[in-house]
mmCIF file of C-alpha atoms in Angstrom:
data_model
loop_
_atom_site.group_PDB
_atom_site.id
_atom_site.type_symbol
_atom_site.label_atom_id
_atom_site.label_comp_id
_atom_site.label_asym_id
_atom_site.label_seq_id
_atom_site.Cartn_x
_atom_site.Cartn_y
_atom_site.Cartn_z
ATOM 1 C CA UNK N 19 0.000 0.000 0.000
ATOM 2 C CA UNK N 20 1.439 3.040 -1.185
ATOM 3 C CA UNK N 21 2.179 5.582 2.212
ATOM 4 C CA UNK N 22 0.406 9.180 1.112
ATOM 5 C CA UNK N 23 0.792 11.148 4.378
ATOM 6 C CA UNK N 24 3.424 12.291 6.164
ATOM 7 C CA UNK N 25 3.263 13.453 9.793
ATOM 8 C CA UNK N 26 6.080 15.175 11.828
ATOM 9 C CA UNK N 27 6.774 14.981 15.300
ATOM 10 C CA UNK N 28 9.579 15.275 17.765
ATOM 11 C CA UNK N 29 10.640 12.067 18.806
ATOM 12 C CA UNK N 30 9.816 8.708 18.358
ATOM 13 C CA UNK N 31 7.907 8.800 21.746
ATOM 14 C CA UNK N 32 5.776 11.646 20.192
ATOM 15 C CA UNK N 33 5.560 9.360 17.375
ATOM 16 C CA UNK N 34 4.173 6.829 18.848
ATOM 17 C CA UNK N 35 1.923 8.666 20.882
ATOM 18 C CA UNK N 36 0.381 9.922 18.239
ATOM 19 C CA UNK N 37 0.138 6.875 16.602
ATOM 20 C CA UNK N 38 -2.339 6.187 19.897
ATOM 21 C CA UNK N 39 -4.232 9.227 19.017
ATOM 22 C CA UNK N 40 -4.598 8.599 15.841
ATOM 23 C CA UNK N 41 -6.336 4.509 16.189
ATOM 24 C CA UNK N 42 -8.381 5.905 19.251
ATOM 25 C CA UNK N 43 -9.581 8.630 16.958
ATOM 26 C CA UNK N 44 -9.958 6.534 14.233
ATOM 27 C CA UNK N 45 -11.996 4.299 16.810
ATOM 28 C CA UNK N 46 -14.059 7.128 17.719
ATOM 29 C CA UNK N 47 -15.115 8.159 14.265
ATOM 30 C CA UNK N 48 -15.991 4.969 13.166
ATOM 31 C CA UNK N 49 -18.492 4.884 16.542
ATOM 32 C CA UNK N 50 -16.603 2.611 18.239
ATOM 33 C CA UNK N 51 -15.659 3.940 21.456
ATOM 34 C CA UNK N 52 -14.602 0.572 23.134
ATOM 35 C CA UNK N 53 -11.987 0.111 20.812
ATOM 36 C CA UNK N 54 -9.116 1.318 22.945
ATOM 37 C CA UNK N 55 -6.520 -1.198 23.462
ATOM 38 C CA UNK N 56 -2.787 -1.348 21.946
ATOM 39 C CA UNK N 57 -1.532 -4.953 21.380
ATOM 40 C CA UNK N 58 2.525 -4.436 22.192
ATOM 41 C CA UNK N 59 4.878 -7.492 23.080
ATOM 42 C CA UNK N 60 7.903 -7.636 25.973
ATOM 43 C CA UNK N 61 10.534 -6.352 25.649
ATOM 44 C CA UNK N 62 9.417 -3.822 22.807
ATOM 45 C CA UNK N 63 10.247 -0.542 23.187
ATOM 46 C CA UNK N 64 7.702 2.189 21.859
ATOM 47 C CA UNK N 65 8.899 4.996 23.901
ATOM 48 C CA UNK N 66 9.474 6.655 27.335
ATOM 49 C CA UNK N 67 6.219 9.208 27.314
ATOM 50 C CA UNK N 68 3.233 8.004 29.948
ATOM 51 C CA UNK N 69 1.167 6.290 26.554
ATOM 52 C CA UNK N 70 4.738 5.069 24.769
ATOM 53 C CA UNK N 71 6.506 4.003 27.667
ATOM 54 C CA UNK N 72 3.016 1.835 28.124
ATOM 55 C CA UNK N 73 3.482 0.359 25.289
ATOM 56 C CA UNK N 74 6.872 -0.360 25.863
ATOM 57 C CA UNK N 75 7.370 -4.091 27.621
ATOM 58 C CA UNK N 76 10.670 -3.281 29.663
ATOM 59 C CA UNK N 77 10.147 -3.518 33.203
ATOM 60 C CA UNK N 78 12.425 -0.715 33.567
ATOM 61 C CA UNK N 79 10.415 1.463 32.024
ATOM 62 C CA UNK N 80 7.677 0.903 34.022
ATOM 63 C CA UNK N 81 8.864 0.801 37.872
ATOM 64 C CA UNK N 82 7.994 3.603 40.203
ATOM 65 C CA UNK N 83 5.810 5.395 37.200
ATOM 66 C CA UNK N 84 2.710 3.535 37.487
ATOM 67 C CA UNK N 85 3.322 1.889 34.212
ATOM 68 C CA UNK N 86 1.744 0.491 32.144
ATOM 69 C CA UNK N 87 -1.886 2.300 31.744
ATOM 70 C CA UNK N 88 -4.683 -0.350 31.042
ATOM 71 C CA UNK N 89 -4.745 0.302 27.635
ATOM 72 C CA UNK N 90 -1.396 -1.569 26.823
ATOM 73 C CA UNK N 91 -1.301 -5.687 26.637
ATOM 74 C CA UNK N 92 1.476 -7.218 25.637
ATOM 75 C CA UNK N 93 2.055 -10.327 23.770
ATOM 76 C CA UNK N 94 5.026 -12.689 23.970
ATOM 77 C CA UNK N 95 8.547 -12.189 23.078
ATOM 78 C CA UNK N 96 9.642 -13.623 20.043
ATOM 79 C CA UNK N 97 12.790 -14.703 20.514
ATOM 80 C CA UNK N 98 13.796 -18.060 19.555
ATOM 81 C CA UNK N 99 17.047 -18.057 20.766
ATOM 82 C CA UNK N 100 15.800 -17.550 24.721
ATOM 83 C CA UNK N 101 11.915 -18.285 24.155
ATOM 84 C CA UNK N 102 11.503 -21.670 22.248
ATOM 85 C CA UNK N 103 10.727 -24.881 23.712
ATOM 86 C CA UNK N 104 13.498 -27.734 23.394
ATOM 87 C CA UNK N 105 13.935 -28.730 19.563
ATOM 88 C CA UNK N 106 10.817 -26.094 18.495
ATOM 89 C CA UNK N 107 11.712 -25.098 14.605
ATOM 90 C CA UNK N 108 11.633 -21.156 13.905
ATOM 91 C CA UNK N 109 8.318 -22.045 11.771
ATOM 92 C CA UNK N 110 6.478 -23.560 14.877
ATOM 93 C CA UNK N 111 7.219 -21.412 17.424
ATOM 94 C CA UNK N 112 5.942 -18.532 14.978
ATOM 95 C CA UNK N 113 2.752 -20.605 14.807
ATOM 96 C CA UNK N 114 2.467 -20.909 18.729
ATOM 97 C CA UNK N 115 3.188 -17.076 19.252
ATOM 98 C CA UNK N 116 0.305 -16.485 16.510
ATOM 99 C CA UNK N 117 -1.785 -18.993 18.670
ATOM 100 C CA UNK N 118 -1.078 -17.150 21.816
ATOM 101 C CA UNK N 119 -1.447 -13.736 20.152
ATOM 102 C CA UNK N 120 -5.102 -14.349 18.498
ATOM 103 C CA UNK N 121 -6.293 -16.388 22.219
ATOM 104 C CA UNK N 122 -5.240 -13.271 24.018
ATOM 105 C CA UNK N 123 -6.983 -10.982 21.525
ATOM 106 C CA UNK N 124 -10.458 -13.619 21.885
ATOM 107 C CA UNK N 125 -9.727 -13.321 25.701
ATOM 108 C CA UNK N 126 -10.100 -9.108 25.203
ATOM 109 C CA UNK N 127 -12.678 -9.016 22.857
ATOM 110 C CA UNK N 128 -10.837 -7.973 19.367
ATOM 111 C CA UNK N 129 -13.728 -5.281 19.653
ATOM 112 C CA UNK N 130 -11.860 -3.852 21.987
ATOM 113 C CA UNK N 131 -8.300 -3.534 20.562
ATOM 114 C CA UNK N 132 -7.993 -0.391 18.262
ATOM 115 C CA UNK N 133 -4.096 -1.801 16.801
ATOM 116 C CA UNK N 134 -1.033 -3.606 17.460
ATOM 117 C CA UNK N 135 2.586 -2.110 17.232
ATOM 118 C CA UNK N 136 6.106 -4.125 16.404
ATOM 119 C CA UNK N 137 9.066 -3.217 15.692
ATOM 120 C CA UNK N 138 10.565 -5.202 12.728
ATOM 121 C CA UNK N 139 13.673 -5.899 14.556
ATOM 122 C CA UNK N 140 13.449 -5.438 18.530
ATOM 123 C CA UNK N 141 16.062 -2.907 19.430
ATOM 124 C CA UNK N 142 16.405 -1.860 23.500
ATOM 125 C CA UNK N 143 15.525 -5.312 23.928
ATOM 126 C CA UNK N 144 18.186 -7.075 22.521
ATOM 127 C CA UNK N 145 18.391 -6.841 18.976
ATOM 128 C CA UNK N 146 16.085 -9.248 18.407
ATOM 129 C CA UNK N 147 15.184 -10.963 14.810
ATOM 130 C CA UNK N 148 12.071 -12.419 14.019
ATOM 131 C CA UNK N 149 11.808 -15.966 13.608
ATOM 132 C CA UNK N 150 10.692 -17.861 10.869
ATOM 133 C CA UNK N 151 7.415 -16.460 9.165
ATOM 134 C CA UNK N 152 6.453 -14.696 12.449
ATOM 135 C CA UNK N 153 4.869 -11.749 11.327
ATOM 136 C CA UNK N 154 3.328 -13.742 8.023
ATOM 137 C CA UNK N 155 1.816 -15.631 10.880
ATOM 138 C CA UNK N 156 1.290 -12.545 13.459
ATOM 139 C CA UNK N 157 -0.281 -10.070 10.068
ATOM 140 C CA UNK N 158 -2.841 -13.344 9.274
ATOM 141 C CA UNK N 159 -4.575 -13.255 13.004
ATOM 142 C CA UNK N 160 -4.517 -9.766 13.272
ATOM 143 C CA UNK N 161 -6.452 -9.426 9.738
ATOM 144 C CA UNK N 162 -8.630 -12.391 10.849
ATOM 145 C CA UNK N 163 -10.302 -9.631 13.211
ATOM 146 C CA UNK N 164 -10.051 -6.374 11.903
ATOM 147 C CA UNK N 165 -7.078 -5.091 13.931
ATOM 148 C CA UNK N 166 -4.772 -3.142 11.686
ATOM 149 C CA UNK N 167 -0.204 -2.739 12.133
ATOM 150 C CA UNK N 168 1.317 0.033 13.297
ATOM 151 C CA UNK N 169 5.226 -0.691 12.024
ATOM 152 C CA UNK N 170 7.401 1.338 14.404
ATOM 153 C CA UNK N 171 10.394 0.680 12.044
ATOM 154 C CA UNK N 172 13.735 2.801 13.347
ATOM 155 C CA UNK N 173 16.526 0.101 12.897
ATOM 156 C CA UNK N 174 16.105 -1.527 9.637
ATOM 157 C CA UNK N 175 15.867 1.914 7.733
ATOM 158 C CA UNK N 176 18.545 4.188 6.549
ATOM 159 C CA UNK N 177 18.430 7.519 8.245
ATOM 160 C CA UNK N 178 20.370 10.675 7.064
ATOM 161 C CA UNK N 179 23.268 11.715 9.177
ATOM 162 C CA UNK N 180 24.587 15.356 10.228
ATOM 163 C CA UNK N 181 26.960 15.613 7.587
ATOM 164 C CA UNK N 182 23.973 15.055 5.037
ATOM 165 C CA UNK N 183 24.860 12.012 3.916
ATOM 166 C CA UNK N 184 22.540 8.348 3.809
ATOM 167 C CA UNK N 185 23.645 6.051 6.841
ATOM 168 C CA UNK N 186 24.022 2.499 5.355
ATOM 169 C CA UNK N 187 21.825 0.211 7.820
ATOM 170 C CA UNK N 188 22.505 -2.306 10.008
ATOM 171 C CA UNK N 189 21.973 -5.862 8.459
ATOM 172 C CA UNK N 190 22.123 -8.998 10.751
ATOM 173 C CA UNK N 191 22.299 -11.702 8.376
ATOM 174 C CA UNK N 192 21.023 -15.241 9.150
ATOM 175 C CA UNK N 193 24.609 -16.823 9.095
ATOM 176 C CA UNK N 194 25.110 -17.952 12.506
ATOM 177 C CA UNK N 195 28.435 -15.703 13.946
ATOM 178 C CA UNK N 196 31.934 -17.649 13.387
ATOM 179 C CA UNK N 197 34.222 -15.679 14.395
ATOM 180 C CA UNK N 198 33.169 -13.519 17.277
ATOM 181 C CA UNK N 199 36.669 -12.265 18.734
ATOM 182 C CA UNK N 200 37.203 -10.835 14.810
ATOM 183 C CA UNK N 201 34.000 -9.023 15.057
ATOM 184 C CA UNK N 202 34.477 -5.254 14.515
ATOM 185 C CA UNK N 203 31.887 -4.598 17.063
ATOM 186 C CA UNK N 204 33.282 -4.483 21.068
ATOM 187 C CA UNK N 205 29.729 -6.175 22.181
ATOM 188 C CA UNK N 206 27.916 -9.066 19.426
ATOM 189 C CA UNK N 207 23.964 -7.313 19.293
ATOM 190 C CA UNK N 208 22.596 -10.277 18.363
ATOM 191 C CA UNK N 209 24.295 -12.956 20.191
ATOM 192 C CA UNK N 210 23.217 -15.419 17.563
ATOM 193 C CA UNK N 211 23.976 -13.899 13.836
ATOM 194 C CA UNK N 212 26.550 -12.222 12.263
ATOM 195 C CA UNK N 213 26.463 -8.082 11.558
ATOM 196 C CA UNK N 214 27.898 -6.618 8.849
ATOM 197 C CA UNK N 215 27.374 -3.210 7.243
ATOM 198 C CA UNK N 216 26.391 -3.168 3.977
#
């Protein structure tokens, strides 16, 4: 779908609370005033604002701030590497975290959910990659009931730097890491694959 709107804000926090403004009011318009709740995941990070750092599923973020507001679930983790049971293929645990995700939205009421946010690659948390067809599997529940993406994408994309130019992103290939003391980086982000800028 081509994107036809831009909006500016601030900060990523901003960002993403107005992308909370936007599916509430969205919700609103349509009549649907119950539709409230933001479908996030732990360790996601979304933010530090009151509505962001919600969102966000980092204990951290949340202790001594009265954190997170009601309106913020979040769904599982999905890391492979830390998450999977013993001898569970990429594929399948996708399918399981698709199973939890769409009993947890039954268990709501997908009335009630307005969205869901991901990050294509989990940053703060621990540079974590999606497994296997996870958000083939994730996208098919969530447009089994209606409840639309919001793709808070900062990692994967090339950004412009203060000289002006293009900063080449990050890649973490799916080669699993070799040679770890020849890495160029002091600390291995992803524990699991090797980095390389392309």
């Amino acid at each position: 779908m081509p994107v036809g709107k831009v909006f500016f804000a601030n900060s990523g926090s901003e960002a993403n609370d107005t992308q909370i403004k936007l599916a509430w009011y969205a919700a609103n318009a349509k009549g649907q005033p119950q539709k409230k709740k933001i479908l996030s995941r732990m360790k996601a990070y979304h933010g530090v604002t009151l509505a962001s750092a919600s969102l966000t599923g980092l204990p951290v973020n949340h202790t001594g701030f009265d954190l997170p507001f009601s309106f913020a679930l979040h769904a599982a983790c999905p890391d492979h590497y830390r998450e999977a049971h013993p001898g569970e293929s990429e594929d399948d645990f996708s399918k399981r975290l698709a199973g939890d995700l769409e009993a947890m939205i039954l268990r709501e009421g997908p009335e009630t959910i307005a969205a869901m946010i991901a990050e294509p690659v989990m940053g703060a948390g621990g540079v974590i990659l999606p497994p296997k067809n996870y958000f083939e599997q994730m996208m098919r529940v969530l447009a089994q009931h209606g409840i639309p993406m919001i793709d808070d994408e900062v990692i994967t994309g090339s950004g412009a730097q203060a000289n002006g130019s293009v900063a080449r992103p990050m890649v973490f290939s799916r080669i699993p890491c070799r040679s770890p003391r020849r890495c160029h980086l002091p600390i291995c982000p992803s524990r699991r694959f090797c980095c390389r800028r392309k």
